[in-house]
Short mmCIF file of C-alpha atoms and ligand atoms in Angstrom, two decimals:
data_model
loop_
_atom_site.label_atom_id
_atom_site.label_comp_id
_atom_site.label_asym_id
_atom_site.label_seq_id
_atom_site.Cartn_x
_atom_site.Cartn_y
_atom_site.Cartn_z
CA MET A 1 -0.34 0.37 0.03
CA LEU A 2 2.85 2.47 0.87
CA ASN A 3 4.97 3.21 -2.22
CA LYS A 4 7.65 4.26 -0.03
CA LYS A 5 10.71 3.93 0.02
CA SER A 6 11.96 1.67 3.20
CA ILE A 7 14.74 0.55 4.97
CA ASP A 8 13.86 -2.67 3.15
CA ASP A 9 14.87 -1.44 0.16
CA ILE A 10 18.18 0.60 1.10
CA ASN A 11 21.99 -0.93 1.43
CA VAL A 12 23.54 1.96 3.49
CA LYS A 13 26.60 0.21 4.74
CA GLY A 14 29.67 2.13 5.46
CA LYS A 15 26.87 5.11 5.00
CA LYS A 16 25.86 7.99 7.56
CA VAL A 17 22.19 7.48 8.25
CA LEU A 18 20.61 9.99 9.71
CA VAL A 19 17.65 8.78 11.41
CA ARG A 20 14.75 11.48 12.31
CA CYS A 21 13.07 9.68 15.84
CA ASP A 22 10.34 10.51 18.36
CA PHE A 23 12.09 10.86 21.55
CA ASN A 24 9.61 13.12 22.18
CA VAL A 25 9.01 11.34 25.93
CA PRO A 26 7.34 12.76 28.98
CA LEU A 27 10.14 13.63 31.91
CA ILE A 28 9.79 15.08 35.03
CA ASP A 29 13.01 15.95 37.10
CA GLY A 30 14.99 14.21 33.89
CA LYS A 31 13.74 11.45 34.17
CA ILE A 32 12.56 9.28 31.74
CA THR A 33 8.73 8.45 32.75
CA ASP A 34 7.22 6.53 29.67
CA GLU A 35 9.37 5.74 27.82
CA ASN A 36 7.44 3.48 24.92
CA ARG A 37 8.79 5.88 22.04
CA ILE A 38 12.83 4.69 23.03
CA VAL A 39 10.22 0.70 22.18
CA ALA A 40 9.77 1.46 19.63
CA ALA A 41 11.83 2.90 17.64
CA LEU A 42 14.50 -0.24 18.68
CA PRO A 43 13.33 -2.05 15.39
CA THR A 44 14.11 0.31 12.88
CA LEU A 45 17.53 1.10 14.85
CA LYS A 46 18.91 -3.27 15.31
CA LYS A 47 18.48 -3.31 11.25
CA LEU A 48 20.03 -0.17 10.52
CA ILE A 49 22.82 -1.41 13.02
CA ALA A 50 23.44 -4.80 12.25
CA ASP A 51 22.68 -4.00 7.80
CA GLY A 52 26.80 -1.33 8.97
CA GLY A 53 25.07 1.74 9.32
CA ARG A 54 26.87 5.02 11.06
CA LEU A 55 24.18 6.11 12.89
CA ILE A 56 23.47 9.47 14.30
CA LEU A 57 20.00 9.34 15.45
CA CYS A 58 17.53 13.14 15.62
CA SER A 59 14.83 14.21 17.62
CA HIS A 60 13.46 16.79 19.12
CA LEU A 61 11.58 16.25 23.08
CA GLY A 62 9.78 19.58 24.39
CA LYS A 63 8.85 23.37 22.83
CA PRO A 64 12.33 24.71 23.72
CA LYS A 65 12.23 27.98 22.28
CA GLY A 66 16.40 27.30 21.77
CA PRO A 67 18.45 25.31 24.07
CA ASP A 68 17.52 24.47 27.02
CA PRO A 69 19.17 21.99 29.82
CA SER A 70 14.99 20.62 31.15
CA ALA A 71 14.91 19.61 27.26
CA THR A 72 17.68 17.75 26.92
CA LEU A 73 18.19 14.87 25.22
CA ALA A 74 20.70 12.71 27.03
CA PRO A 75 17.94 11.54 29.41
CA VAL A 76 17.31 9.36 26.41
CA ALA A 77 20.95 8.85 25.12
CA GLU A 78 21.92 6.61 28.20
CA ARG A 79 18.21 5.08 29.11
CA LEU A 80 19.21 3.61 24.56
CA SER A 81 22.15 2.64 25.56
CA VAL A 82 20.78 -0.11 27.60
CA HIS A 83 18.05 -1.11 25.01
CA LEU A 84 20.41 -1.38 22.79
CA GLY A 85 23.44 -2.78 24.28
CA GLN A 86 25.47 -0.25 22.94
CA THR A 87 27.05 2.70 23.71
CA VAL A 88 25.23 6.22 21.97
CA ASN A 89 27.29 8.81 21.54
CA PHE A 90 25.64 11.45 22.80
CA LEU A 91 26.44 15.27 20.46
CA ASP A 92 25.36 17.35 23.46
CA CYS A 93 25.42 20.87 21.78
CA ALA A 94 22.74 22.60 18.44
CA TYR A 95 25.19 23.18 16.03
CA VAL A 96 25.82 19.65 14.48
CA GLU A 97 28.59 21.50 12.13
CA CYS A 98 31.22 22.62 14.29
CA ASP A 99 34.55 20.32 14.47
CA ASP A 100 34.00 18.89 17.56
CA CYS A 101 30.42 17.14 15.84
CA ARG A 102 31.65 16.70 12.95
CA ALA A 103 35.53 14.22 13.91
CA LYS A 104 33.18 13.02 15.80
CA ILE A 105 30.84 11.36 13.65
CA SER A 106 33.09 11.00 10.30
CA GLU A 107 34.62 8.75 13.86
CA LEU A 108 31.60 7.15 13.68
CA LYS A 109 32.77 2.54 12.38
CA ASP A 110 29.94 1.18 10.97
CA GLY A 111 26.95 0.04 13.66
CA GLU A 112 27.83 2.68 16.03
CA VAL A 113 25.58 5.24 16.51
CA ALA A 114 26.02 9.30 17.72
CA LEU A 115 22.70 11.66 19.33
CA LEU A 116 23.12 15.12 18.08
CA GLN A 117 21.29 17.22 21.03
CA ASN A 118 17.86 17.81 20.23
CA THR A 119 16.73 19.87 17.07
CA ARG A 120 14.32 22.45 18.13
CA PHE A 121 17.45 25.02 20.86
CA ARG A 122 17.80 25.19 17.25
CA LYS A 123 14.89 28.10 16.46
CA GLU A 124 15.60 27.20 12.22
CA GLU A 125 13.86 23.81 12.92
CA GLU A 126 9.75 24.16 12.76
CA LYS A 127 10.46 27.08 10.40
CA ASN A 128 11.66 24.37 7.93
CA GLU A 129 14.26 26.70 7.00
CA ASP A 130 16.85 25.41 4.06
CA GLU A 131 20.79 26.85 6.31
CA PHE A 132 19.51 23.77 9.43
CA SER A 133 18.42 21.28 7.03
CA LYS A 134 21.57 21.81 5.06
CA GLU A 135 23.34 21.52 7.97
CA LEU A 136 21.82 18.13 8.91
CA ALA A 137 22.49 16.90 5.08
CA SER A 138 25.46 17.86 4.97
CA ILE A 139 26.35 15.06 8.24
CA ALA A 140 24.28 12.56 6.29
CA ASP A 141 24.93 10.86 3.14
CA VAL A 142 21.34 8.54 3.60
CA TYR A 143 18.18 9.97 5.49
CA VAL A 144 15.42 8.10 6.98
CA ASN A 145 12.22 8.85 9.42
CA ASP A 146 11.28 7.10 11.51
CA ALA A 147 9.24 9.19 13.00
CA PHE A 148 5.38 9.56 13.12
CA GLY A 149 4.42 11.01 15.37
CA SER A 150 5.98 14.31 14.41
CA ALA A 151 5.20 13.71 10.92
CA HIS A 152 2.35 16.03 10.59
CA ARG A 153 4.72 18.79 11.41
CA ALA A 154 6.59 20.39 8.06
CA HIS A 155 10.62 21.35 10.03
CA CYS A 156 13.88 20.83 8.85
CA SER A 157 14.33 17.29 10.30
CA THR A 158 11.06 16.05 8.67
CA VAL A 159 10.84 17.56 6.03
CA GLY A 160 13.24 20.24 4.93
CA VAL A 161 16.48 18.09 5.06
CA THR A 162 14.47 15.55 2.77
CA LYS A 163 15.80 18.31 -0.11
CA PHE A 164 18.69 17.80 0.15
CA VAL A 165 20.08 14.17 0.66
CA LYS A 166 20.24 12.01 -2.29
CA GLU A 167 18.50 9.23 -0.96
CA THR A 168 15.25 9.08 1.82
CA ALA A 169 13.59 6.40 3.41
CA VAL A 170 10.74 5.96 6.19
CA GLY A 171 11.59 3.48 9.08
CA TYR A 172 9.52 -0.02 9.95
CA LEU A 173 7.45 2.27 12.88
CA MET A 174 6.16 5.05 10.25
CA GLN A 175 5.58 1.96 8.20
CA LYS A 176 3.67 -0.38 10.81
CA GLU A 177 1.86 3.51 12.19
CA LEU A 178 1.27 4.03 8.44
CA GLN A 179 -0.23 0.18 7.28
CA PHE A 180 -2.35 -0.47 10.52
CA LEU A 181 -4.33 3.22 10.74
CA GLY A 182 -3.62 3.22 6.85
CA ASN A 183 -5.47 -0.60 6.06
CA ALA A 184 -8.04 1.21 8.89
CA VAL A 185 -9.43 3.65 7.21
CA ASN A 186 -8.46 3.23 3.83
CA LYS A 187 -10.30 -0.47 4.12
CA PRO A 188 -11.47 -2.39 7.32
CA VAL A 189 -12.91 -5.13 7.31
CA ARG A 190 -16.34 -4.52 8.82
CA PRO A 191 -17.91 -3.37 11.22
CA PHE A 192 -16.02 -0.58 11.24
CA VAL A 193 -17.29 1.12 14.54
CA ALA A 194 -14.69 5.02 15.50
CA ILE A 195 -15.35 6.19 19.12
CA LEU A 196 -14.62 9.74 19.61
CA GLY A 197 -13.62 10.85 23.14
CA GLY A 198 -11.91 13.78 24.65
CA ALA A 199 -12.55 16.76 25.23
CA LYS A 200 -13.12 19.05 22.49
CA VAL A 201 -15.31 19.15 19.24
CA SER A 202 -13.23 22.19 17.35
CA ASP A 203 -10.73 19.41 17.64
CA LYS A 204 -11.80 16.85 15.96
CA ILE A 205 -14.83 18.35 13.49
CA PRO A 206 -12.56 17.76 10.29
CA VAL A 207 -11.71 13.91 11.36
CA ILE A 208 -16.00 13.65 12.67
CA ASN A 209 -16.49 15.21 8.88
CA ASN A 210 -13.91 12.32 7.33
CA LEU A 211 -15.21 9.60 9.46
CA LEU A 212 -18.73 9.98 8.96
CA GLY A 213 -18.06 8.84 5.30
CA LYS A 214 -16.14 5.61 6.42
CA VAL A 215 -18.01 3.41 8.80
CA ASP A 216 -20.63 2.01 9.73
CA LYS A 217 -20.66 3.82 13.43
CA LEU A 218 -20.03 6.77 14.95
CA ILE A 219 -19.49 6.89 18.52
CA ILE A 220 -19.24 9.69 20.57
CA GLY A 221 -18.57 9.84 24.37
CA GLY A 222 -16.10 12.51 26.58
CA GLY A 223 -16.65 16.10 26.25
CA MET A 224 -17.33 16.80 23.73
CA ALA A 225 -20.68 15.16 23.76
CA TYR A 226 -21.61 18.37 25.24
CA THR A 227 -22.56 20.02 22.74
CA PHE A 228 -23.96 17.40 21.07
CA PHE A 229 -26.67 17.44 23.38
CA ALA A 230 -27.14 21.43 23.37
CA ALA A 231 -27.72 20.11 19.34
CA GLN A 232 -30.41 17.84 20.84
CA GLY A 233 -31.96 20.56 22.91
CA TYR A 234 -31.28 20.06 26.44
CA GLY A 235 -29.84 21.57 28.73
CA VAL A 236 -25.45 21.10 29.55
CA GLY A 237 -25.09 22.95 33.52
CA THR A 238 -21.72 23.62 33.46
CA SER A 239 -19.81 20.84 31.59
CA LEU A 240 -17.38 21.51 28.65
CA LEU A 241 -19.81 23.23 26.23
CA GLU A 242 -18.79 24.85 22.64
CA LYS A 243 -20.92 26.83 21.34
CA ASP A 244 -19.86 27.82 18.41
CA ARG A 245 -20.20 24.63 17.74
CA ILE A 246 -23.78 23.51 17.87
CA GLU A 247 -24.42 24.61 14.85
CA PHE A 248 -21.61 21.45 13.37
CA ALA A 249 -22.73 19.30 16.30
CA LYS A 250 -26.12 20.31 14.44
CA GLU A 251 -24.73 19.85 11.18
CA MET A 252 -22.97 16.01 11.85
CA ILE A 253 -26.00 14.29 13.10
CA ALA A 254 -28.09 14.95 9.79
CA LYS A 255 -24.83 14.25 8.04
CA ALA A 256 -25.57 10.64 9.65
CA LYS A 257 -28.63 10.50 8.73
CA GLU A 258 -27.76 10.47 5.20
CA LYS A 259 -25.05 8.64 5.00
CA GLY A 260 -26.79 5.81 6.71
CA VAL A 261 -24.31 5.56 10.28
CA GLU A 262 -25.33 4.75 12.92
CA LEU A 263 -23.99 8.11 15.53
CA LEU A 264 -24.38 6.91 18.90
CA LEU A 265 -24.58 9.70 21.83
CA PRO A 266 -24.93 9.36 25.30
CA VAL A 267 -28.03 8.26 27.53
CA ASP A 268 -26.42 9.07 30.61
CA THR A 269 -24.38 10.87 32.04
CA VAL A 270 -21.78 11.42 35.41
CA VAL A 271 -22.31 14.43 36.79
CA ALA A 272 -21.25 16.82 40.16
CA LYS A 273 -21.83 19.93 40.88
CA LYS A 274 -17.13 20.29 40.38
CA PHE A 275 -14.65 20.19 38.69
CA ASP A 276 -12.87 17.58 41.44
CA LYS A 277 -11.46 14.04 41.36
CA ASP A 278 -13.78 13.20 44.88
CA ALA A 279 -16.24 15.70 44.45
CA GLU A 280 -20.16 13.60 44.86
CA PHE A 281 -21.49 12.70 41.88
CA LYS A 282 -24.66 10.90 40.54
CA THR A 283 -25.81 9.81 37.20
CA VAL A 284 -28.25 11.51 34.82
CA ALA A 285 -30.68 10.64 32.12
CA SER A 286 -29.07 13.08 28.87
CA ASP A 287 -31.54 15.39 28.91
CA GLY A 288 -31.88 15.66 32.65
CA ILE A 289 -28.82 18.00 33.66
CA GLU A 290 -28.93 20.31 35.47
CA ASP A 291 -27.86 24.21 35.21
CA ASP A 292 -25.61 23.79 38.76
CA TYR A 293 -23.64 20.10 37.47
CA MET A 294 -21.10 19.58 35.09
CA GLY A 295 -21.48 15.85 32.72
CA LEU A 296 -18.01 14.60 33.86
CA ASP A 297 -18.59 10.72 32.49
CA ILE A 298 -20.91 8.45 30.91
CA GLY A 299 -23.88 6.22 32.35
CA GLU A 300 -24.28 3.49 33.42
CA LYS A 301 -26.57 2.27 30.51
CA THR A 302 -24.74 4.68 27.77
CA ARG A 303 -20.98 2.15 28.68
CA GLU A 304 -24.14 -0.83 27.86
CA ILE A 305 -24.68 1.04 24.20
CA PHE A 306 -21.83 1.58 23.56
CA SER A 307 -20.33 -2.08 24.67
CA ASN A 308 -22.74 -3.44 22.66
CA ALA A 309 -22.59 -1.33 19.98
CA ILE A 310 -18.67 -1.85 19.41
CA LYS A 311 -18.92 -6.06 19.80
CA GLU A 312 -19.84 -6.69 16.79
CA ALA A 313 -17.45 -4.78 14.59
CA LYS A 314 -14.25 -5.92 13.10
CA THR A 315 -12.16 -3.09 12.68
CA VAL A 316 -12.24 0.06 15.72
CA ILE A 317 -10.47 2.71 15.86
CA TRP A 318 -10.63 4.73 20.05
CA ASN A 319 -9.90 8.51 20.20
CA GLY A 320 -10.29 9.83 23.73
CA PRO A 321 -11.39 8.96 26.48
CA MET A 322 -14.49 8.27 28.09
CA GLY A 323 -14.65 10.79 30.33
CA VAL A 324 -12.39 12.18 32.48
CA PHE A 325 -10.48 9.37 32.94
CA GLU A 326 -7.16 11.07 35.04
CA PHE A 327 -9.93 10.71 37.96
CA PRO A 328 -10.95 7.74 38.29
CA ASN A 329 -14.26 7.57 39.28
CA PHE A 330 -15.01 9.23 35.97
CA ALA A 331 -12.65 6.56 34.32
CA LYS A 332 -15.55 3.59 34.06
CA GLY A 333 -16.85 4.21 30.67
CA THR A 334 -13.35 4.85 29.56
CA LEU A 335 -12.69 1.64 31.02
CA ALA A 336 -15.63 0.27 29.90
CA LEU A 337 -15.01 0.47 25.91
CA ALA A 338 -11.25 -0.40 26.41
CA GLN A 339 -11.91 -4.32 28.18
CA VAL A 340 -15.01 -4.49 25.54
CA LEU A 341 -12.05 -3.35 22.99
CA ALA A 342 -9.81 -6.09 24.60
CA GLU A 343 -10.97 -8.94 24.25
CA LEU A 344 -12.71 -8.16 20.70
CA ASP A 345 -11.26 -10.59 18.14
CA ALA A 346 -10.94 -7.47 15.67
CA THR A 347 -8.43 -5.01 14.43
CA THR A 348 -8.60 -2.47 17.55
CA ILE A 349 -6.53 1.09 16.70
CA ILE A 350 -5.87 3.86 19.23
CA GLY A 351 -4.83 7.42 18.41
CA GLY A 352 -1.85 8.47 20.13
CA GLY A 353 -1.40 12.01 23.53
CA ASP A 354 -4.52 10.60 26.17
CA SER A 355 -6.18 8.33 24.57
CA ALA A 356 -3.19 6.39 24.22
CA ALA A 357 -2.67 6.77 27.96
CA ALA A 358 -5.47 5.68 29.20
CA VAL A 359 -5.26 2.69 27.04
CA ASN A 360 -2.48 1.96 28.97
CA GLN A 361 -3.18 3.37 31.99
CA LEU A 362 -6.23 1.09 32.20
CA GLY A 363 -3.21 -1.40 31.79
CA TYR A 364 -5.13 -3.02 28.61
CA GLY A 365 -2.32 -1.83 26.36
CA ASP A 366 -1.73 -4.49 24.82
CA LYS A 367 -4.93 -5.72 24.56
CA MET A 368 -5.33 -2.77 21.67
CA THR A 369 -4.21 -4.67 18.19
CA HIS A 370 -2.35 -1.20 17.65
CA ILE A 371 -1.25 2.53 20.16
CA SER A 372 -0.20 4.89 17.83
CA THR A 373 2.99 6.56 18.95
CA GLY A 374 1.54 9.89 17.41
CA GLY A 375 -1.19 11.79 19.23
CA GLY A 376 -0.63 14.59 16.54
CA ALA A 377 -0.15 13.00 13.69
CA SER A 378 -2.96 9.37 14.43
CA LEU A 379 -5.73 12.27 14.82
CA GLU A 380 -4.19 14.31 10.86
CA PHE A 381 -4.31 10.94 9.55
CA LEU A 382 -7.96 10.50 10.79
CA GLU A 383 -9.22 13.90 8.91
CA GLY A 384 -7.97 11.75 5.76
CA LYS A 385 -4.75 14.09 5.48
CA GLU A 386 -0.98 13.51 3.96
CA LEU A 387 0.80 13.48 6.50
CA PRO A 388 4.06 16.31 5.41
CA GLY A 389 6.61 13.99 6.54
CA VAL A 390 5.62 11.46 4.57
CA VAL A 391 4.81 12.61 1.22
CA ALA A 392 9.05 13.95 1.84
CA VAL A 393 10.49 10.62 2.09
CA GLN A 394 11.69 9.09 -1.82
CA ASP A 395 9.06 6.78 -3.70
CA LYS A 396 10.30 3.14 -4.19
P1 AMP B 1 -8.57 14.79 23.88
O1 AMP B 1 -7.21 15.22 24.11
O2 AMP B 1 -9.23 16.16 22.75
O3 AMP B 1 -8.21 13.36 23.14
O4 AMP B 1 -9.29 15.33 25.73
C1 AMP B 1 -8.72 14.23 26.19
C2 AMP B 1 -9.33 15.18 27.94
O5 AMP B 1 -10.59 15.56 27.96
C3 AMP B 1 -9.23 13.89 29.17
O6 AMP B 1 -7.58 14.66 30.16
C4 AMP B 1 -10.07 14.46 29.61
O7 AMP B 1 -10.22 14.31 31.25
C5 AMP B 1 -10.83 15.27 29.09
N1 AMP B 1 -12.56 14.88 29.29
C6 AMP B 1 -12.80 13.72 28.82
N2 AMP B 1 -14.52 13.71 29.22
C7 AMP B 1 -14.83 15.25 30.43
C8 AMP B 1 -15.56 16.07 29.90
N3 AMP B 1 -17.01 15.07 30.42
N4 AMP B 1 -15.12 17.03 30.58
C9 AMP B 1 -13.95 18.02 30.75
N5 AMP B 1 -13.02 17.20 30.17
C10 AMP B 1 -13.55 15.50 30.24
#
């Protein structure tokens, strides 16, 4: 399906291979709290090492606006060394053209690995400017993009650099992400059900729009459901509400009808008077939210209806929790769906970001067919957009 050159199509022996990874890992006090993204990069790195490439890895981490010690990739180099069982030489310098970096890169032997400092230490990175792109390209014979989580951004290290390197390819992680998401969206085994939740309708407008043309059922829960309640004339109390999206919600309800897609909205909701993990709560019908209450989770009846709606599915895509899953009292809806998905004989795909965190936190991560490593990138993919980081790689 994917017609991009992959690391199976290139010969890297003795060549300097610049690999754009997604090492944008969560850090607390300099310690990595979730290594999933490092682990996900290993198949590509091991293959390139075994093939005798001289690897120069790069990635961004966080959102620094220039050099910032709290966003250093040093902890990644340390953990990566352990995972690979060999030293990863960390080049703690934002200027890869400096004499020291050049010397260290030229000393790399076949199968050895270096990691550059955070690409966002350079302001040019996010502007996709030629100067930094050329600089990155100047240290590489081959460029491999394996950073699915950054593929929706046109930056120097994801797009610009490809203009100046002769040979480019995608890595295994990128390939896997595109295959799972692509097959699910474009040739799903049916019934195909999408579950959308999370905080905001506005974030997911293009996704809802695109998926309504493809799915058999669309389930909507989480904070975004309340705008759909308002679209049906229900009061929503102090729940999340995007007034300027009520019209859109009405249009989507109409579009679902027109396309013959079953659109499922919560029939009941768990409400509380304040946004607090210990807030007293009760369950009310969707059209029964009192003025001083806010909806924080789907209710019990809804859990049952949504669970039944998924049971026959052969492909499920899930993006966005059903409630405030960070508070155990309001995690029951998200938990119930995770449990159903875990037992399903179907392809189950979880969008990155909060959905991945929710499924992992609730202990069902290893029961899903695929958990995307890219929140923003997977959303843009579900919107039907082309990802610039993928488009920029050479075709086969
Ligand atoms: P998103 O990044 O759009 O997928 O949103 C994820 C966030 O939505 C999580 O932090 C949830 O706590 C939050 N969320 C889900 N349901 C609700 C709700 N009913 N009210 C407020 N926040 C919610």
